[in-house]
CSV table of C-alpha atoms and ligand atoms in Angstrom, one decimal:
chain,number,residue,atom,x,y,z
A,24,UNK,CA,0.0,0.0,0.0
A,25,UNK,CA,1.4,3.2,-0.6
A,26,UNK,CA,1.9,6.3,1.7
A,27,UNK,CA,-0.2,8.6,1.7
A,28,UNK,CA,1.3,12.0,1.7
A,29,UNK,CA,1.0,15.1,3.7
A,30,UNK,CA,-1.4,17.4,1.3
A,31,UNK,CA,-0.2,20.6,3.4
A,32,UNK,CA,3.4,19.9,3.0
A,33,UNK,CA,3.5,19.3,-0.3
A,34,UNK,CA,5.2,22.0,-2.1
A,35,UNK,CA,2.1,24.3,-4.4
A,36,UNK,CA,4.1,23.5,-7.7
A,37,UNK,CA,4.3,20.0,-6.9
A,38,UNK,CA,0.0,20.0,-6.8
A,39,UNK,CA,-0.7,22.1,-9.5
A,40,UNK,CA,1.3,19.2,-11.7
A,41,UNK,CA,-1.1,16.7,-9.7
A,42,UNK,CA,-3.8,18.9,-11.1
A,43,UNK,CA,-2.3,19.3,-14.8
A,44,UNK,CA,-1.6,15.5,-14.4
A,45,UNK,CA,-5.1,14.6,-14.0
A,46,UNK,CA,-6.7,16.8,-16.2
A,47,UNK,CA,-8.3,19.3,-13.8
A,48,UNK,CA,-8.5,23.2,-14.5
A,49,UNK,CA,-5.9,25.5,-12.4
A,50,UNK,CA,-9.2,27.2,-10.8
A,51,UNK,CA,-9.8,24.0,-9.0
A,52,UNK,CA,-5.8,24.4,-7.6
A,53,UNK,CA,-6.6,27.6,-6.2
A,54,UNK,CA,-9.8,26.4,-4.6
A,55,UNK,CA,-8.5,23.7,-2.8
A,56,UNK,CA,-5.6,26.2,-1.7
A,57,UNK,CA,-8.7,28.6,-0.2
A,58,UNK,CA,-9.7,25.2,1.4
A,59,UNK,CA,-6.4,24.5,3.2
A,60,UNK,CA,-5.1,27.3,3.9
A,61,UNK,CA,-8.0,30.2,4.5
A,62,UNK,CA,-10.1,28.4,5.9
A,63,UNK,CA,-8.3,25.3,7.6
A,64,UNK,CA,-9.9,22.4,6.0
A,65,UNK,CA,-9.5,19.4,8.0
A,66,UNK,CA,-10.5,16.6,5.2
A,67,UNK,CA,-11.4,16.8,1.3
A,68,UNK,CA,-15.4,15.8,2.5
A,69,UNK,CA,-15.9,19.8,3.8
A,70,UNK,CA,-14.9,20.8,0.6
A,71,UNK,CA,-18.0,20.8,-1.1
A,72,UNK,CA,-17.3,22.9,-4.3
A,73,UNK,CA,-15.5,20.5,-5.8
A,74,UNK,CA,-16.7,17.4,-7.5
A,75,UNK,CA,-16.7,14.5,-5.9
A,76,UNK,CA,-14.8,12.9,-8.4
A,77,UNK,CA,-11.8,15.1,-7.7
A,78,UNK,CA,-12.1,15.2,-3.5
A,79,UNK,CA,-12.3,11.2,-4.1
A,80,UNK,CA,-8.9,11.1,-6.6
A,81,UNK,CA,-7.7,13.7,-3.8
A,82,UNK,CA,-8.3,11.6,-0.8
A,83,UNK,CA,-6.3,8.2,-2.9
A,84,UNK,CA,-2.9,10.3,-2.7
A,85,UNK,CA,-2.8,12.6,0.2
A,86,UNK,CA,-4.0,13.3,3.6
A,87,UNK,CA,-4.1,16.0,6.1
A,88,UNK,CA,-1.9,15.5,8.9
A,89,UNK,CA,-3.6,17.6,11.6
A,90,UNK,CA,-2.6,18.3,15.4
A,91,UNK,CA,-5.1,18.2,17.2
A,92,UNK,CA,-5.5,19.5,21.4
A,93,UNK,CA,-5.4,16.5,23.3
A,94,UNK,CA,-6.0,18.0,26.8
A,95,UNK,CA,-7.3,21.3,27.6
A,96,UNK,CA,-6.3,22.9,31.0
A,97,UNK,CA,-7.8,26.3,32.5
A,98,UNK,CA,-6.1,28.6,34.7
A,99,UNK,CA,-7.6,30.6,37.3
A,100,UNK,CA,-6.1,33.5,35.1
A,101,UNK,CA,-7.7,32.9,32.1
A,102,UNK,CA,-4.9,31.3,30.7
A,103,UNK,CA,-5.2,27.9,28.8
A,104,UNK,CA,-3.0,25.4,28.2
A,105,UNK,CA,-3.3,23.0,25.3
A,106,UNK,CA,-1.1,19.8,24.9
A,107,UNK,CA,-1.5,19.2,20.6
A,108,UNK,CA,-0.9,15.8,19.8
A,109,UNK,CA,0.9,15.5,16.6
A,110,UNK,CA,0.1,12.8,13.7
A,111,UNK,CA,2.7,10.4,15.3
A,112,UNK,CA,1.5,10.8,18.9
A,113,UNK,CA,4.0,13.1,19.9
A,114,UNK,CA,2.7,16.0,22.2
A,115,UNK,CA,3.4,19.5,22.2
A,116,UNK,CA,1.9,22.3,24.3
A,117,UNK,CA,0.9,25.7,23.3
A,118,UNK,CA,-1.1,28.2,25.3
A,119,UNK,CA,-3.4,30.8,25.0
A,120,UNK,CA,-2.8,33.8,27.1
A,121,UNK,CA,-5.6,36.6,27.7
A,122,UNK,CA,-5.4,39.9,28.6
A,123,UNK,CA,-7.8,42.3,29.3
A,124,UNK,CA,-7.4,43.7,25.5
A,125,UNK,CA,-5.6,41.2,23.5
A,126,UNK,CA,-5.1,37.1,22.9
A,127,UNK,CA,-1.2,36.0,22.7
A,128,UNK,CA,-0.6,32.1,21.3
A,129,UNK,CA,2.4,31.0,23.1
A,130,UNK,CA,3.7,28.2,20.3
A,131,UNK,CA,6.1,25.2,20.2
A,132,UNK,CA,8.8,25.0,17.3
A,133,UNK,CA,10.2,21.3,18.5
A,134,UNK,CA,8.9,18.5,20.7
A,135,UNK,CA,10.8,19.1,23.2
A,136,UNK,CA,14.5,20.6,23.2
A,137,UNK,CA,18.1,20.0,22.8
A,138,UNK,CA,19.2,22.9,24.8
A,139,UNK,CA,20.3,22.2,28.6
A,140,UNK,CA,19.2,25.8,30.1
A,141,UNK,CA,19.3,24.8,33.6
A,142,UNK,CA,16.2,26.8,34.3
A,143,UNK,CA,13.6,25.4,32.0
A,144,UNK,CA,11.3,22.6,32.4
A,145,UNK,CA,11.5,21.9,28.5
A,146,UNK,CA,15.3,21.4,29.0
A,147,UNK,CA,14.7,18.3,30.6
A,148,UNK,CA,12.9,16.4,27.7
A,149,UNK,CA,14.6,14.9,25.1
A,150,UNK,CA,14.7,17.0,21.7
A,151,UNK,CA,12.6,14.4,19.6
A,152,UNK,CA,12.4,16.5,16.6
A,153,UNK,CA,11.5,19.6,14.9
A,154,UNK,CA,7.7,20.6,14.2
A,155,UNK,CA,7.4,21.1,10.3
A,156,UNK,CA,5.6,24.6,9.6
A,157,UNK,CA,2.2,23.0,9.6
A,158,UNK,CA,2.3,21.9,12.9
A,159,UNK,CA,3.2,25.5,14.3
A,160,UNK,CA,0.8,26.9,11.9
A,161,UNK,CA,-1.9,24.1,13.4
A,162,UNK,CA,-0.6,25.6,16.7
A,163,UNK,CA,-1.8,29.0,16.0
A,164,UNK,CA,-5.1,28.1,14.4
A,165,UNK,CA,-6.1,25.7,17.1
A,166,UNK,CA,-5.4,29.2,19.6
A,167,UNK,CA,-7.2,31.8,17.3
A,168,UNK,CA,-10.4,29.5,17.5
A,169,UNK,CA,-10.0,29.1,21.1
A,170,UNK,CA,-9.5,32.8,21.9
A,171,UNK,CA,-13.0,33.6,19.3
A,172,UNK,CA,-14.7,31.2,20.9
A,173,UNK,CA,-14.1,31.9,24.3
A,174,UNK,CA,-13.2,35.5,24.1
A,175,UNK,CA,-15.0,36.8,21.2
A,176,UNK,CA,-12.2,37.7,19.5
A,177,UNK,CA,-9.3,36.8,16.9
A,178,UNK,CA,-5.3,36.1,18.5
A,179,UNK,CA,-3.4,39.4,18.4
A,180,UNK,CA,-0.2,37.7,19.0
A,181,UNK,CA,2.3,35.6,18.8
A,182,UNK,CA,5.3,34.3,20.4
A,183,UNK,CA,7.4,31.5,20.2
A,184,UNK,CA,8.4,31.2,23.5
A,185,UNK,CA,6.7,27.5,24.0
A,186,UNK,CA,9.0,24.5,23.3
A,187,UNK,CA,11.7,24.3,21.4
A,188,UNK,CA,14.5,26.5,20.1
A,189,UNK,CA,12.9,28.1,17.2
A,190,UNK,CA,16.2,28.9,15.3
A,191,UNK,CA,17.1,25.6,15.5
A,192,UNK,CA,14.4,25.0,13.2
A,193,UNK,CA,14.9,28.1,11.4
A,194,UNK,CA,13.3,27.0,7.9
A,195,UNK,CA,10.3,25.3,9.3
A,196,UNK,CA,9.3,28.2,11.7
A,197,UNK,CA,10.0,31.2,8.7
A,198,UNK,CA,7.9,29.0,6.5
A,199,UNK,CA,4.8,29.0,9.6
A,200,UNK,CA,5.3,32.9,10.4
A,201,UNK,CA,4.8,33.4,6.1
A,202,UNK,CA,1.7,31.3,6.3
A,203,UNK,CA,0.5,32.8,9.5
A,204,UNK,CA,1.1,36.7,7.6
A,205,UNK,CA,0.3,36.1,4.2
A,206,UNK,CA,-2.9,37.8,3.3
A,207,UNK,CA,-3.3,35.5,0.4
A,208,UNK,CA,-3.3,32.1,1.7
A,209,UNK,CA,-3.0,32.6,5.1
A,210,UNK,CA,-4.4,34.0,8.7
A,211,UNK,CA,-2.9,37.9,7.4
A,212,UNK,CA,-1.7,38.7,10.8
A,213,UNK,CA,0.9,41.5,10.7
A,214,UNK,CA,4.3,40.5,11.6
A,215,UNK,CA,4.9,43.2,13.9
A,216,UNK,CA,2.4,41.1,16.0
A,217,UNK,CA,4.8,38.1,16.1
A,218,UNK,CA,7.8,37.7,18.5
A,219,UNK,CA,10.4,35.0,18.2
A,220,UNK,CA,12.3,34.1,21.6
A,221,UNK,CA,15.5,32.9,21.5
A,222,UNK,CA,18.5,31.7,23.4
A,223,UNK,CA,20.8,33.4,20.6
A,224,UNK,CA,22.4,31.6,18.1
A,225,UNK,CA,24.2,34.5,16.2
A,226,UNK,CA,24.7,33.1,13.4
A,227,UNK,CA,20.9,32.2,12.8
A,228,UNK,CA,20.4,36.0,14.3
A,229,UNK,CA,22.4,37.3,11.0
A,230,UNK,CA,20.1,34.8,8.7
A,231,UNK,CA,17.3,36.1,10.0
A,232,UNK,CA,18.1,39.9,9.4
A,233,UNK,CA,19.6,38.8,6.0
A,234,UNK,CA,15.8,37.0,5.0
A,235,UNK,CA,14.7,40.7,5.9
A,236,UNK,CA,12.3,39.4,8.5
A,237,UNK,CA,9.8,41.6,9.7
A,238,UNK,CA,8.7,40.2,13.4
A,239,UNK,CA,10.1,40.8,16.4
A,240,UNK,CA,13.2,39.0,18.3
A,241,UNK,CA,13.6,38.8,22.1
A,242,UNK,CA,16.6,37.3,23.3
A,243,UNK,CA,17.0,35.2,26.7
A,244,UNK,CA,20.0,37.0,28.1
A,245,UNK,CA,19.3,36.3,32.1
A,246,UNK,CA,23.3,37.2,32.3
A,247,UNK,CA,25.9,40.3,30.8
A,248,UNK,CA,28.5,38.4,31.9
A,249,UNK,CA,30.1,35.7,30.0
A,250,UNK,CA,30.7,33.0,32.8
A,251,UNK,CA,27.8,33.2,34.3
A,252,UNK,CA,25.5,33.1,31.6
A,253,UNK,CA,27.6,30.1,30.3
A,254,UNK,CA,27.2,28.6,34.1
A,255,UNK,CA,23.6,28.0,33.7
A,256,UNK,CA,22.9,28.3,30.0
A,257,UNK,CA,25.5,26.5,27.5
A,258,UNK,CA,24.3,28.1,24.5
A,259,UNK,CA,26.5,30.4,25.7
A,260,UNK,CA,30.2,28.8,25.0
A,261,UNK,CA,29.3,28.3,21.6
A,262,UNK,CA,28.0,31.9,20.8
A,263,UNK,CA,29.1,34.3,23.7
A,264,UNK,CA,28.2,37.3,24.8
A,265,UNK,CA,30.0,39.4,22.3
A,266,UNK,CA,29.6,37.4,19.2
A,267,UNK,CA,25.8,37.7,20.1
A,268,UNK,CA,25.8,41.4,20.1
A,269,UNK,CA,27.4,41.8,16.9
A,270,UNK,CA,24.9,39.8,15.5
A,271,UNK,CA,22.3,41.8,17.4
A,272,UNK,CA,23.9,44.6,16.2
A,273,UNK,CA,23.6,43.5,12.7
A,274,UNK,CA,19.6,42.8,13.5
A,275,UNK,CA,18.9,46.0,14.0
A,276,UNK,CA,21.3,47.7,11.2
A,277,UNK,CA,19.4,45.8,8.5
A,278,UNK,CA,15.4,45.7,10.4
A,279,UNK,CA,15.5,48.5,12.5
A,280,UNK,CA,13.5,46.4,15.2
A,281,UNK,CA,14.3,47.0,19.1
A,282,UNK,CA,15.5,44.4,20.6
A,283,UNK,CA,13.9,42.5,23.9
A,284,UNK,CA,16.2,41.2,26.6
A,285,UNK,CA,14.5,38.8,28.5
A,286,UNK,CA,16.0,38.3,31.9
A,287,UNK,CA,15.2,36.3,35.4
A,288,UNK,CA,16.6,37.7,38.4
A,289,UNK,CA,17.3,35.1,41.0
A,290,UNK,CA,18.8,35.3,44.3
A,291,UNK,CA,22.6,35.3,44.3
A,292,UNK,CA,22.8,34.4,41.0
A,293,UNK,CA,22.3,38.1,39.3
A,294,UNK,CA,20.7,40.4,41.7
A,295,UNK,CA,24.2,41.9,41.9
A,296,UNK,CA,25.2,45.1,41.1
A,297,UNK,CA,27.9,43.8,39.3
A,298,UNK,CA,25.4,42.4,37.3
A,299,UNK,CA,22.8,45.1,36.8
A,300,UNK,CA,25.7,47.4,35.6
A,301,UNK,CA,26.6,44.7,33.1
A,302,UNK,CA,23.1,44.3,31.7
A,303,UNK,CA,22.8,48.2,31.5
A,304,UNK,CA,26.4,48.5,29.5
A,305,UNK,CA,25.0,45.4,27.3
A,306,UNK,CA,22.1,47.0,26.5
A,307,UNK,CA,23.5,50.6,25.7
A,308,UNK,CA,25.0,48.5,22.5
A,309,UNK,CA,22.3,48.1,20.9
A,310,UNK,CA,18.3,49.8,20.5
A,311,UNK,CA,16.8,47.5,23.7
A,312,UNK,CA,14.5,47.2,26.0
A,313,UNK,CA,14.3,44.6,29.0
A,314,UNK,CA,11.2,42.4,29.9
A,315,UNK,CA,12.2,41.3,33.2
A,316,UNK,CA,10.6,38.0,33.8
A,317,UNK,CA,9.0,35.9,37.2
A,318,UNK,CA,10.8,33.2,37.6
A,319,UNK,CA,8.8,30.0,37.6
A,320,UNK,CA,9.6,27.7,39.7
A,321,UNK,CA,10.5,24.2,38.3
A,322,UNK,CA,11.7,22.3,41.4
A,323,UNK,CA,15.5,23.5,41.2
A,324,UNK,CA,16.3,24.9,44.4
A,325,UNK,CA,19.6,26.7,43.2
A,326,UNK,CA,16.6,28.8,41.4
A,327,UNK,CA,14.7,31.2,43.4
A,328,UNK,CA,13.3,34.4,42.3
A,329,UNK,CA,15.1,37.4,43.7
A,330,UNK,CA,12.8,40.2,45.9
A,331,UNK,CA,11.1,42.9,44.5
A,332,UNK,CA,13.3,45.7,45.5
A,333,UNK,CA,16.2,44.0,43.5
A,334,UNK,CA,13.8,44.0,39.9
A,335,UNK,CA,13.4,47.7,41.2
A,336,UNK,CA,16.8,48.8,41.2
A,337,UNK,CA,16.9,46.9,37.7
A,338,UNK,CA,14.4,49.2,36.4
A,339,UNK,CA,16.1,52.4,38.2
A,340,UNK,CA,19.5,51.9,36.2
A,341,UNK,CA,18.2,50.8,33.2
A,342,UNK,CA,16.0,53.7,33.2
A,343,UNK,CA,18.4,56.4,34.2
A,344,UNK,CA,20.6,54.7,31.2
A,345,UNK,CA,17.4,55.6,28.8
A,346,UNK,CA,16.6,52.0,28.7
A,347,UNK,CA,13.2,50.4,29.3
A,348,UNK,CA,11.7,48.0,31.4
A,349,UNK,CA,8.9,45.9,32.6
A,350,UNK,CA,8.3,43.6,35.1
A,351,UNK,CA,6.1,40.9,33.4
A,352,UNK,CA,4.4,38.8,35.8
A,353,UNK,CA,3.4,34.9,35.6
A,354,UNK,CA,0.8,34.0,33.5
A,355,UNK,CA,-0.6,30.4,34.2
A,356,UNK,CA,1.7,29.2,36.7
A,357,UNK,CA,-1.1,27.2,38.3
A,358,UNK,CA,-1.4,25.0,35.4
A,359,UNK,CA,2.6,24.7,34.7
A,360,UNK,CA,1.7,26.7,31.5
A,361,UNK,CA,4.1,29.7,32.5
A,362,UNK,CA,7.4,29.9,30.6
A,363,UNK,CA,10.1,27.8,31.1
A,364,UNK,CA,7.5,25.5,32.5
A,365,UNK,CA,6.1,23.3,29.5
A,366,UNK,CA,7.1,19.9,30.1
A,367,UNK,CA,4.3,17.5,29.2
A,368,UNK,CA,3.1,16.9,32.5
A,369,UNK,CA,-0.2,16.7,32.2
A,370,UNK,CA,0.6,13.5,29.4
A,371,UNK,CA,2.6,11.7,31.4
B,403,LIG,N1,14.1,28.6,23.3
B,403,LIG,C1,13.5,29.9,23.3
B,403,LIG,C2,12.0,29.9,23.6
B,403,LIG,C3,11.5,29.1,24.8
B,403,LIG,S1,11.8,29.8,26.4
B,403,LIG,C4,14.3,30.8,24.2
B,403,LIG,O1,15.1,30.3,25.0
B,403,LIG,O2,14.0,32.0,24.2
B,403,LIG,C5,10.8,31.2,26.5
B,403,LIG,C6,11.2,32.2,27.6
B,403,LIG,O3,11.0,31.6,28.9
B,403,LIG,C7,12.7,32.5,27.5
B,403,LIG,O4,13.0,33.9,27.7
B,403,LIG,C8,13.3,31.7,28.6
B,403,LIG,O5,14.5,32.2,29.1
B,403,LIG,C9,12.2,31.8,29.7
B,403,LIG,N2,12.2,30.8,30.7
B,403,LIG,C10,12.6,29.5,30.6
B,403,LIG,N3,12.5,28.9,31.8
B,403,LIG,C11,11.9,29.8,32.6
B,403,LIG,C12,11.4,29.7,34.0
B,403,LIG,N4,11.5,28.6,34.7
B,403,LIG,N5,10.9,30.8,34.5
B,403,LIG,C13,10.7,32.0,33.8
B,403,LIG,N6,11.2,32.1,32.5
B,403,LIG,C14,11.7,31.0,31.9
């Protein structure tokens, strides 16, 4: 018997020569495009303006390989958690985070991670591979029905802050974000409303500015200082401190896009002075502002968020150096759906 394959990873030139092939006009092509990509078909039954002859012919060569949620959870915030079970079985989560005015899609780009920030619950699985661009895309459209449906209204963001390092699956998760923007066949969100988190692989930093990307990047920086960011993050011997701003200074040459340091402060680990000064000179490098994050717990005890005051005198230095900052609280920590805390728990 033969495979069937993946309609929504097959390449558009590849099925308008199915199409040629079988004798069907090219205004049938574009339909089925409308089918798959505007409005997020799930089978070739729903798509009842075409014949049946051609949905049958369809259905003998391809299929749709759709993630679908597995498990919903609720927080007392609002927040959601979803855990998306892939075509293979393999789980993913993505949330859905609410806000008095807007809906942010927190997405996975790999089931689970090969990076060993010691910090992060996602460290701790196995990186089992990457998500190909439907399955973020899937990601996003499972989100954008949840938030209308419960919240009346479409996703206004999204980040990829879930699993996964996204630019370690660089092609996969450009391809998702051109789906997600494109007005044509796509949801035609604005890429300004997209934010890709990462731990800063420079060289991947430089790709992106050379594609001419036009979302967002925030950066994981939690440390200024060489040693100890490479103490707790090792992403950081392979692509240090320095290397990373030139590449960050490259960024914002080419896209003119501010930059977002994302930072924990934990107790006597960087709620130093030595270590605010450091962020502040870091910063002054390049167009930057700092999002410092709650830390959420993930059973580490050499981990503990750092008081208040300390996040304070954060924000008083990097706002007298013209730099600025927000304390961004926990969203969904009740459910382990906060980040650095998606870990497949609730499958397990
Ligand atoms: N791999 C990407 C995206 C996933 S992590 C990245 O590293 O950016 C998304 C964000 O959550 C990052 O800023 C990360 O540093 C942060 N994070 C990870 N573990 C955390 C935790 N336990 N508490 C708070 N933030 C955490």
């Amino acid at each position: 018997m033969s495979v069937l394959q993946d309609i929504r990873n097959t390449d558009a030139e590849e099925l308008k020569d199915f199409f040629d092939k079988i004798g069907e006009p090219s205004f049938r092509f574009l339909q089925l495009q409308e089918w798959i990509w505007e409005r997020s078909a799930e089978s070739f039954e729903e798509m009842t303006n075409l014949p049946l002859a051609l949905r049958q012919k369809l259905s003998e060569h391809f299929e749709f390989r759709k993630a679908e949620v597995h498990k919903e959870q609720h927080s007392s915030d609002g927040t959601v958690k979803n855990a998306v079970r892939l075509f293979d079985g393999l789980v993913v989560e993505s949330v859905l985070i609410p806000t008095e005015s807007r809906s942010t899609a927190c997405v996975s780009s790999q089931v689970g991670c090969s990076l060993d920030c010691h910090f992060c619950a996602t460290a701790r699985l196995k990186r089992m591979r990457n998500l190909s661009p439907d399955e973020i895309y899937d990601q996003v459209v499972l989100i954008d029905r949840q938030s209308r449906l419960k919240f009346n209204r479409p996703l206004s963001n999204i980040v990829f802050m879930g699993m996964g390092e996204p630019l370690l699956n660089y092609s996969n998760v450009l391809k998702a974000i051109e789906r997600i923007t494109s007005e044509e066949h796509g949801l035609g969100m604005a890429a300004k409303r997209i934010t890709l988190s990462t731990v800063g692989v420079s060289k991947m930093i430089r790709k992106l500015a050379d594609d001419r990307v036009r979302f967002n990047l925030a950066i994981s920086l939690h440390s200024a200082i060489n040693e100890r960011r490479s103490s707790i993050m090792s992403i950081n011997d392979a692509s240090p401190l320095e290397e990373l701003m030139d590449s960050l200074q490259y960024w914002y040459l080419i896209t003119r896009r501010r930059i977002t340091f994302e930072y924990v402060v934990w107790k006597g680990f960087n709620d130093d002075e030595q270590s605010i000064k450091a962020l502040v000179a870091y910063c002054k490098k390049v167009p930057s502002k700092v999002n410092l994050i709650e830390y959420n717990a993930i059973g580490d005890a050499r981990f503990q968020q750092a008081d208040v005051e300390v996040l304070e005198l954060y924000r008083q230095e990097l706002s007298h150096a013209g730099i600025s900052s927000f304390i961004r609280h926990s969203r969904g920590r009740d459910i382990d759906a906060a980040c650095g805390q998606l870990a497949n728990k609730s499958t397990q």
